[in-house]
Short mmCIF file of C-alpha atoms in Angstrom, two decimals:
data_model
loop_
_atom_site.label_atom_id
_atom_site.label_comp_id
_atom_site.label_asym_id
_atom_site.label_seq_id
_atom_site.Cartn_x
_atom_site.Cartn_y
_atom_site.Cartn_z
CA MET A 92 0.07 0.09 -0.02
CA GLN A 93 1.54 3.40 -1.03
CA PRO A 94 1.53 6.03 1.63
CA ARG A 95 0.04 8.58 -0.83
CA ASP A 96 -2.93 6.48 -1.62
CA THR A 97 -5.48 8.07 0.75
CA TRP A 98 -8.51 6.12 0.02
CA TYR A 99 -8.80 5.47 3.80
CA ARG A 100 -8.87 9.18 4.87
CA THR A 101 -12.05 10.17 6.54
CA ARG A 102 -13.28 13.74 5.92
CA ASN A 103 -15.14 14.05 9.18
CA GLU A 104 -12.48 12.12 11.36
CA SER A 105 -13.10 14.62 14.21
CA ASP A 106 -16.53 12.92 14.70
CA VAL A 107 -14.90 9.54 15.23
CA ASP A 108 -13.45 8.88 18.73
CA SER A 109 -10.43 6.75 18.73
CA PRO A 110 -9.29 4.06 18.82
CA ALA A 111 -11.80 2.85 16.29
CA LEU A 112 -12.09 0.32 13.48
CA LEU A 113 -13.22 1.84 10.23
CA ILE A 114 -14.80 -0.43 7.55
CA PHE A 115 -15.57 0.53 3.96
CA PRO A 116 -18.70 -1.31 2.42
CA GLU A 117 -17.76 -0.26 -1.08
CA ARG A 118 -14.40 -2.13 -0.82
CA ILE A 119 -16.26 -5.01 0.99
CA LYS A 120 -18.83 -5.44 -1.83
CA GLN A 121 -15.79 -5.53 -4.47
CA ASN A 122 -14.26 -8.41 -2.27
CA ILE A 123 -17.43 -10.37 -2.36
CA MET A 124 -17.64 -10.00 -6.05
CA LEU A 125 -14.08 -10.96 -6.42
CA LEU A 126 -14.60 -14.00 -4.23
CA LYS A 127 -17.58 -15.10 -6.39
CA SER A 128 -15.42 -14.79 -9.47
CA MET A 129 -12.87 -17.18 -7.98
CA ILE A 130 -15.39 -20.14 -8.01
CA ASP A 131 -17.68 -21.75 -10.55
CA ASP A 132 -20.87 -21.58 -8.29
CA PRO A 133 -21.50 -19.61 -5.22
CA ILE A 134 -23.31 -22.51 -3.80
CA ARG A 135 -19.85 -23.93 -3.12
CA LEU A 136 -18.90 -21.09 -0.87
CA ARG A 137 -19.44 -21.59 2.81
CA THR A 138 -17.98 -18.23 4.20
CA HIS A 139 -16.61 -17.99 7.65
CA VAL A 140 -18.14 -15.25 9.80
CA LYS A 141 -15.53 -15.23 12.52
CA THR A 142 -13.64 -12.36 10.74
CA HIS A 143 -16.50 -9.74 10.91
CA LYS A 144 -19.11 -11.21 13.36
CA THR A 145 -21.53 -8.50 11.89
CA LYS A 146 -25.09 -8.88 10.71
CA GLU A 147 -24.75 -6.26 8.01
CA LEU A 148 -21.76 -8.10 6.51
CA VAL A 149 -23.77 -11.29 6.49
CA ARG A 150 -26.69 -9.57 4.57
CA LEU A 151 -24.22 -8.00 2.09
CA GLN A 152 -23.19 -11.68 1.32
CA LEU A 153 -26.80 -13.07 1.29
CA ASP A 154 -27.66 -10.30 -1.21
CA ALA A 155 -24.73 -11.60 -3.40
CA GLY A 156 -26.08 -14.95 -3.49
CA ILE A 157 -23.96 -16.52 -0.69
CA SER A 158 -26.24 -18.66 1.42
CA ARG A 159 -24.02 -21.08 3.30
CA PHE A 160 -21.80 -20.09 6.28
CA LYS A 161 -19.49 -21.36 8.88
CA CYS A 162 -18.98 -20.16 12.54
CA ALA A 163 -17.00 -20.88 15.54
CA THR A 164 -19.33 -19.65 18.45
CA ILE A 165 -22.89 -19.82 19.61
CA ALA A 166 -23.20 -16.07 19.32
CA GLU A 167 -22.07 -16.15 15.74
CA ALA A 168 -24.66 -18.89 15.01
CA VAL A 169 -27.38 -16.85 16.71
CA MET A 170 -26.45 -13.98 14.44
CA LEU A 171 -26.62 -16.04 11.31
CA GLY A 172 -30.06 -17.41 12.41
CA GLU A 173 -31.33 -13.78 12.99
CA CYS A 174 -30.16 -13.14 9.43
CA GLU A 175 -32.10 -16.24 8.18
CA ALA A 176 -28.95 -17.73 6.56
CA LEU A 177 -29.85 -20.98 4.79
CA ASP A 178 -27.18 -23.24 6.09
CA VAL A 179 -24.80 -22.87 9.00
CA LEU A 180 -22.10 -25.15 10.24
CA LEU A 181 -20.90 -24.48 13.79
CA ALA A 182 -17.28 -25.80 13.32
CA TYR A 183 -16.38 -26.04 17.02
CA PRO A 184 -16.70 -29.14 19.33
CA LEU A 185 -19.98 -29.13 21.35
CA TYR A 186 -19.38 -29.79 25.06
CA GLY A 187 -21.20 -28.68 28.19
CA PRO A 188 -23.67 -25.95 27.97
CA LYS A 189 -22.80 -25.32 24.33
CA LEU A 190 -24.61 -28.57 23.40
CA SER A 191 -27.99 -27.49 24.83
CA ARG A 192 -27.48 -24.04 23.56
CA PHE A 193 -26.86 -25.57 20.04
CA LEU A 194 -29.90 -27.68 20.13
CA SER A 195 -31.99 -24.57 21.08
CA LEU A 196 -30.82 -22.83 17.84
CA LYS A 197 -32.93 -25.16 15.79
CA LYS A 198 -36.13 -24.38 17.69
CA ARG A 199 -35.46 -20.63 17.81
CA PHE A 200 -34.46 -20.34 13.99
CA PRO A 201 -36.42 -22.98 12.06
CA LYS A 202 -35.49 -21.22 8.66
CA THR A 203 -31.90 -22.13 9.23
CA ASN A 204 -30.36 -25.55 8.85
CA PHE A 205 -27.66 -25.90 11.60
CA SER A 206 -25.11 -28.59 11.47
CA ALA A 207 -22.27 -29.61 13.86
CA ILE A 208 -18.91 -31.37 13.69
CA VAL A 209 -17.76 -34.43 15.75
CA ASP A 210 -14.19 -35.88 15.96
CA ASN A 211 -14.63 -38.77 18.40
CA PRO A 212 -17.12 -41.54 19.15
CA GLU A 213 -18.15 -40.20 22.60
CA ALA A 214 -18.87 -36.76 21.16
CA ALA A 215 -21.03 -38.35 18.50
CA ARG A 216 -22.98 -40.47 20.98
CA THR A 217 -23.48 -37.49 23.33
CA LEU A 218 -24.75 -35.37 20.55
CA ALA A 219 -27.14 -38.13 19.30
CA ASP A 220 -28.48 -38.79 22.76
CA ALA A 221 -29.11 -35.12 23.35
CA ALA A 222 -30.76 -34.70 19.94
CA MET A 223 -33.04 -37.68 20.53
CA GLN A 224 -34.05 -36.45 23.97
CA ALA A 225 -34.92 -33.01 22.24
CA GLY A 226 -36.88 -34.79 19.40
CA MET A 227 -34.37 -33.51 16.88
CA ILE A 228 -32.13 -35.02 14.14
CA ILE A 229 -28.73 -33.03 13.98
CA ALA A 230 -26.74 -32.92 10.75
CA VAL A 231 -22.90 -33.56 11.54
CA TYR A 232 -19.70 -33.66 9.75
CA VAL A 233 -16.77 -35.67 10.95
CA ASP A 234 -13.95 -33.16 11.59
CA LEU A 235 -10.59 -34.24 10.14
CA ASN A 236 -7.11 -33.33 11.38
CA ILE A 237 -5.28 -32.80 8.14
CA GLY A 238 -2.19 -31.11 9.82
CA MET A 239 -3.56 -28.22 11.84
CA GLY A 240 -3.25 -30.39 15.07
CA ARG A 241 -6.02 -28.67 16.86
CA THR A 242 -9.26 -30.44 16.47
CA GLY A 243 -10.27 -33.48 14.42
CA ILE A 244 -9.61 -37.08 13.97
CA GLN A 245 -6.67 -38.33 11.71
CA PRO A 246 -7.93 -39.46 8.28
CA GLY A 247 -7.84 -43.31 8.19
CA ALA A 248 -9.65 -46.28 9.75
CA GLU A 249 -10.67 -44.51 12.93
CA ALA A 250 -12.19 -41.72 10.91
CA MET A 251 -14.03 -44.31 8.72
CA ALA A 252 -15.21 -45.92 11.70
CA LEU A 253 -16.38 -42.70 13.24
CA TYR A 254 -18.34 -41.87 10.03
CA GLN A 255 -20.10 -45.16 9.97
CA GLN A 256 -21.07 -44.80 13.64
CA CYS A 257 -22.65 -41.52 12.73
CA GLU A 258 -24.38 -43.14 9.91
CA GLN A 259 -25.98 -45.72 12.25
CA LEU A 260 -26.77 -43.37 15.36
CA ASP A 261 -30.27 -42.11 15.91
CA GLY A 262 -30.48 -38.44 16.46
CA VAL A 263 -27.71 -37.39 13.95
CA ALA A 264 -27.59 -37.34 10.28
CA ILE A 265 -24.08 -37.76 8.68
CA ARG A 266 -23.33 -35.22 5.88
CA GLY A 267 -19.70 -35.41 5.19
CA PHE A 268 -16.32 -34.26 6.23
CA HIS A 269 -15.04 -30.91 7.46
CA ALA A 270 -11.21 -30.20 7.47
CA TYR A 271 -9.48 -27.00 8.09
CA ASP A 272 -5.95 -26.25 6.97
CA GLY A 273 -4.97 -22.98 8.79
CA HIS A 274 -1.33 -24.14 8.96
CA VAL A 275 -0.90 -23.90 5.18
CA HIS A 276 0.04 -20.33 4.33
CA GLU A 277 3.09 -20.47 2.00
CA ARG A 278 3.63 -17.45 0.11
CA ASP A 279 4.21 -19.33 -3.16
CA ILE A 280 1.02 -20.63 -4.48
CA GLU A 281 2.65 -23.54 -6.23
CA LYS A 282 3.97 -24.93 -2.96
CA ARG A 283 0.52 -24.30 -1.54
CA LYS A 284 -0.82 -26.36 -4.31
CA VAL A 285 1.37 -29.25 -3.47
CA ILE A 286 0.52 -29.20 0.23
CA CYS A 287 -3.20 -28.96 -0.48
CA ALA A 288 -3.18 -31.80 -3.05
CA ARG A 289 -1.37 -34.04 -0.44
CA ASN A 290 -3.89 -32.99 2.31
CA PHE A 291 -6.87 -33.73 0.01
CA GLU A 292 -5.66 -36.99 -0.99
CA ALA A 293 -6.27 -38.37 2.47
CA VAL A 294 -9.80 -36.83 2.44
CA SER A 295 -10.53 -38.24 -1.12
CA GLU A 296 -9.56 -41.84 0.20
CA LEU A 297 -12.17 -41.60 3.00
CA VAL A 298 -14.87 -40.39 0.54
CA GLN A 299 -14.02 -43.38 -1.73
CA GLN A 300 -14.14 -45.79 1.22
CA VAL A 301 -17.72 -44.30 2.34
CA GLN A 302 -19.01 -44.80 -1.18
CA MET A 303 -17.49 -48.32 -1.49
CA ALA A 304 -19.45 -49.02 1.88
CA GLY A 305 -22.66 -48.36 0.00
CA LEU A 306 -23.21 -44.86 1.57
CA PRO A 307 -24.13 -41.75 -0.27
CA LYS A 308 -21.24 -39.69 -1.45
CA PRO A 309 -20.07 -37.44 1.47
CA GLU A 310 -19.94 -33.74 1.38
CA ILE A 311 -16.57 -32.00 1.90
CA ILE A 312 -15.96 -28.66 3.56
CA ILE A 313 -12.31 -27.84 3.47
CA GLY A 314 -9.83 -25.01 3.66
CA GLY A 315 -9.52 -21.41 4.60
CA SER A 316 -8.26 -18.19 2.88
CA PRO A 317 -4.83 -19.33 1.84
CA SER A 318 -6.15 -22.51 0.14
CA LEU A 319 -9.28 -20.90 -1.28
CA PRO A 320 -8.01 -20.60 -5.00
CA ILE A 321 -6.77 -23.95 -4.89
CA TYR A 322 -9.83 -25.87 -3.57
CA ALA A 323 -12.11 -23.64 -5.68
CA ALA A 324 -10.76 -25.59 -8.62
CA TYR A 325 -11.64 -28.80 -7.06
CA PRO A 326 -15.18 -30.19 -8.07
CA ASP A 327 -17.79 -30.84 -5.46
CA VAL A 328 -15.91 -29.16 -2.65
CA GLU A 329 -17.13 -26.34 -0.25
CA CYS A 330 -14.62 -23.59 0.34
CA SER A 331 -14.62 -21.63 3.70
CA PRO A 332 -12.68 -18.35 3.43
CA GLY A 333 -13.32 -15.72 5.93
CA THR A 334 -10.69 -12.88 5.93
CA PHE A 335 -11.47 -12.06 2.33
CA VAL A 336 -14.35 -9.75 3.39
CA LEU A 337 -12.15 -7.32 5.27
CA TRP A 338 -8.73 -8.55 4.44
CA ASP A 339 -5.60 -7.43 6.35
CA LYS A 340 -1.98 -6.61 6.28
CA GLY A 341 -0.84 -10.05 7.07
CA TYR A 342 -2.71 -11.77 4.16
CA ALA A 343 -1.93 -8.95 1.79
CA ASP A 344 1.76 -9.55 2.34
CA SER A 345 1.67 -13.30 2.33
CA LEU A 346 -0.99 -14.04 -0.28
CA PRO A 347 -0.09 -11.91 -3.45
CA ASP A 348 -2.14 -14.26 -5.51
CA GLN A 349 -5.27 -12.94 -3.96
CA PRO A 350 -6.07 -9.24 -4.73
CA PHE A 351 -8.59 -8.59 -2.13
CA LEU A 352 -8.85 -5.00 -0.99
CA PRO A 353 -8.14 -4.03 2.66
CA ALA A 354 -11.55 -2.89 4.02
CA ALA A 355 -10.85 -2.41 7.68
CA VAL A 356 -8.58 0.35 9.04
CA LEU A 357 -7.77 1.24 12.58
CA LEU A 358 -8.04 5.11 13.50
CA THR A 359 -5.76 5.98 16.38
CA ARG A 360 -4.58 9.40 17.66
CA ILE A 361 -1.31 10.80 19.13
CA VAL A 362 -2.22 11.56 22.78
CA SER A 363 1.25 12.21 23.99
CA MET A 364 4.96 12.98 22.97
CA PRO A 365 7.13 11.80 25.81
CA ASP A 366 10.20 13.15 24.15
CA ALA A 367 11.06 14.64 20.72
CA ASN A 368 11.16 11.56 18.77
CA ARG A 369 8.62 9.43 20.53
CA LEU A 370 4.88 9.34 20.00
CA CYS A 371 2.23 7.71 22.19
CA VAL A 372 -1.07 6.71 20.48
CA ASP A 373 -4.27 5.23 21.92
CA LEU A 374 -3.91 1.79 20.31
CA GLY A 375 -3.11 -0.68 23.00
CA HIS A 376 -3.71 -4.36 23.43
CA LYS A 377 -7.37 -3.75 23.86
CA ALA A 378 -7.50 -2.13 20.24
CA VAL A 379 -5.52 -4.21 18.08
CA ALA A 380 -4.67 -8.01 17.91
CA ALA A 381 -1.31 -8.49 19.92
CA GLU A 382 -0.57 -12.13 19.31
CA ASN A 383 2.09 -11.15 16.62
CA PRO A 384 5.54 -9.63 17.30
CA LEU A 385 5.39 -5.83 18.16
CA GLU A 386 6.49 -4.94 14.67
CA ARG A 387 3.71 -7.13 12.98
CA ARG A 388 0.59 -5.75 14.71
CA VAL A 389 -0.24 -2.56 12.80
CA TYR A 390 1.02 -0.93 9.61
CA PHE A 391 0.36 2.91 9.42
CA LEU A 392 -0.80 3.88 6.03
CA ASN A 393 -0.06 7.56 6.50
CA ALA A 394 3.01 7.03 8.77
CA PRO A 395 5.00 3.86 7.37
CA ASP A 396 8.29 5.23 8.92
CA LEU A 397 7.04 5.18 12.41
CA LYS A 398 8.45 2.14 14.43
CA PRO A 399 6.65 0.59 17.41
CA ILE A 400 8.86 0.47 20.59
CA SER A 401 6.41 -0.85 23.30
CA GLN A 402 2.71 -1.61 23.77
CA SER A 403 0.55 -1.89 26.96
CA GLU A 404 -3.18 -2.20 27.49
CA GLU A 405 -4.16 1.34 26.40
CA HIS A 406 -0.92 2.71 24.74
CA LEU A 407 1.32 2.09 21.78
CA VAL A 408 4.68 3.99 21.84
CA LEU A 409 6.22 4.80 18.38
CA GLU A 410 9.63 6.10 17.39
CA ALA A 411 9.44 8.84 14.77
CA PRO A 412 12.45 9.98 12.49
CA SER A 413 14.22 13.17 13.36
CA GLY A 414 12.53 16.22 11.96
CA HIS A 415 8.97 14.87 11.80
CA SER A 416 6.07 17.09 11.94
CA TRP A 417 3.62 14.90 13.88
CA LYS A 418 1.88 16.62 16.87
CA VAL A 419 -0.43 15.68 19.70
CA GLY A 420 -3.96 15.08 18.38
CA ASP A 421 -2.96 13.96 14.96
CA ALA A 422 -4.68 10.87 13.66
CA LEU A 423 -2.96 7.83 12.27
CA TYR A 424 -4.67 5.27 10.12
CA GLY A 425 -3.32 1.63 10.40
CA LEU A 426 -3.84 -1.75 8.84
CA PRO A 427 -4.10 -4.54 11.35
CA TYR A 428 -1.90 -7.43 10.60
CA HIS A 429 -4.57 -9.79 11.83
CA VAL A 430 -8.04 -8.36 11.43
CA CYS A 431 -10.15 -11.40 12.84
CA PRO A 432 -9.03 -10.94 16.52
CA THR A 433 -8.98 -7.19 16.13
CA VAL A 434 -12.61 -6.96 15.27
CA ALA A 435 -13.42 -9.00 18.33
CA LEU A 436 -12.03 -6.22 20.49
CA TYR A 437 -14.78 -3.72 19.22
CA ASP A 438 -18.52 -3.35 20.07
CA TYR A 439 -18.91 -1.45 16.94
CA LEU A 440 -17.49 -0.99 13.42
CA VAL A 441 -17.43 2.49 12.23
CA VAL A 442 -18.80 2.56 8.67
CA ILE A 443 -17.10 4.88 6.11
CA GLU A 444 -18.88 5.56 2.76
CA GLN A 445 -17.82 8.13 0.09
CA GLY A 446 -15.04 9.22 2.38
CA SER A 447 -17.23 10.18 5.35
CA TYR A 448 -18.31 8.35 8.79
CA ILE A 449 -22.02 7.70 8.41
CA THR A 450 -23.10 5.07 11.07
CA ARG A 451 -21.84 2.13 13.09
CA TRP A 452 -22.59 -1.55 12.85
CA ALA A 453 -22.67 -3.62 16.11
CA VAL A 454 -20.21 -6.63 16.13
CA VAL A 455 -22.88 -8.66 17.77
CA GLY A 456 -21.10 -12.02 17.27
CA ARG A 457 -18.30 -11.02 19.60
CA SER A 458 -20.53 -11.73 22.55
CA ARG A 459 -20.04 -14.96 24.64
CA LEU A 460 -23.59 -14.97 25.92
#
């Protein structure tokens, strides 16, 4: 991003308190159209809402013909139900109160078809028993661990046995396999293609075994943003990108093959100047995702030469070059390196259209209630 490109500047920035996360619907719409152009049929898109957690951004996708979604929390699932999304996969293991809360979604939002994942026999039985007691049948996907090492069962004999168990259990209806590959993020798309092909081979073998056992062909939901253009070329596969809608500095740098537009910008202000070449801005840990090293948390579009020195809950200290002209009260505009957890820090997104702040959209999916 060139510093002189001022698409992010807000004419009435004095009306926006800081820190704030600005979003740009015109760019978001372009990203949605670009996503649709990357696949043969939008029915094969199951976009993840964890990035934005916002009803208005769900509705922009619904208006564009995207009707299937993936989420990670009950709050996100509620948001999708309230938007009357057609098909929603909660891609997170269901235990404890989450299980009963998930079952309540089906009663509360009858227009939405909710499904879940399972990755071990006990989880499948527990879900099936709870569904039977509630008089329901829950659609499920066997969650596969294809290298992420987080959730999922290893592809192979145990995964096949779990699939067959789900097929026989009352209370659940097996639909297919789910596999997330968030560990695959090589910059070179050719290297990504090789890794994705290897990962998919194990999934494909399971699909063949299921069909050889006389069962219907399983659905496959696979991948995230880095593997999107690869799996989009595979037939009969649902793709689950999420970050595309807002994009961020991290993916803009690491995925040059995907020309999505950054559509979320942090607005922060200089609140103090502890010495001649140090600026303190109101962009602490509570305002931008802080899991990356300090130098990879925010990139200032209008001040790329500022160097982060330290960060605490409410403050970010920057080093400015000698002879700079910055002063207390000046606004800085920054791209977050990781937009998904950054969005989760805000109650509202500040909507910028035609260069001006016009309204706010609630980040309803960040709630844990």
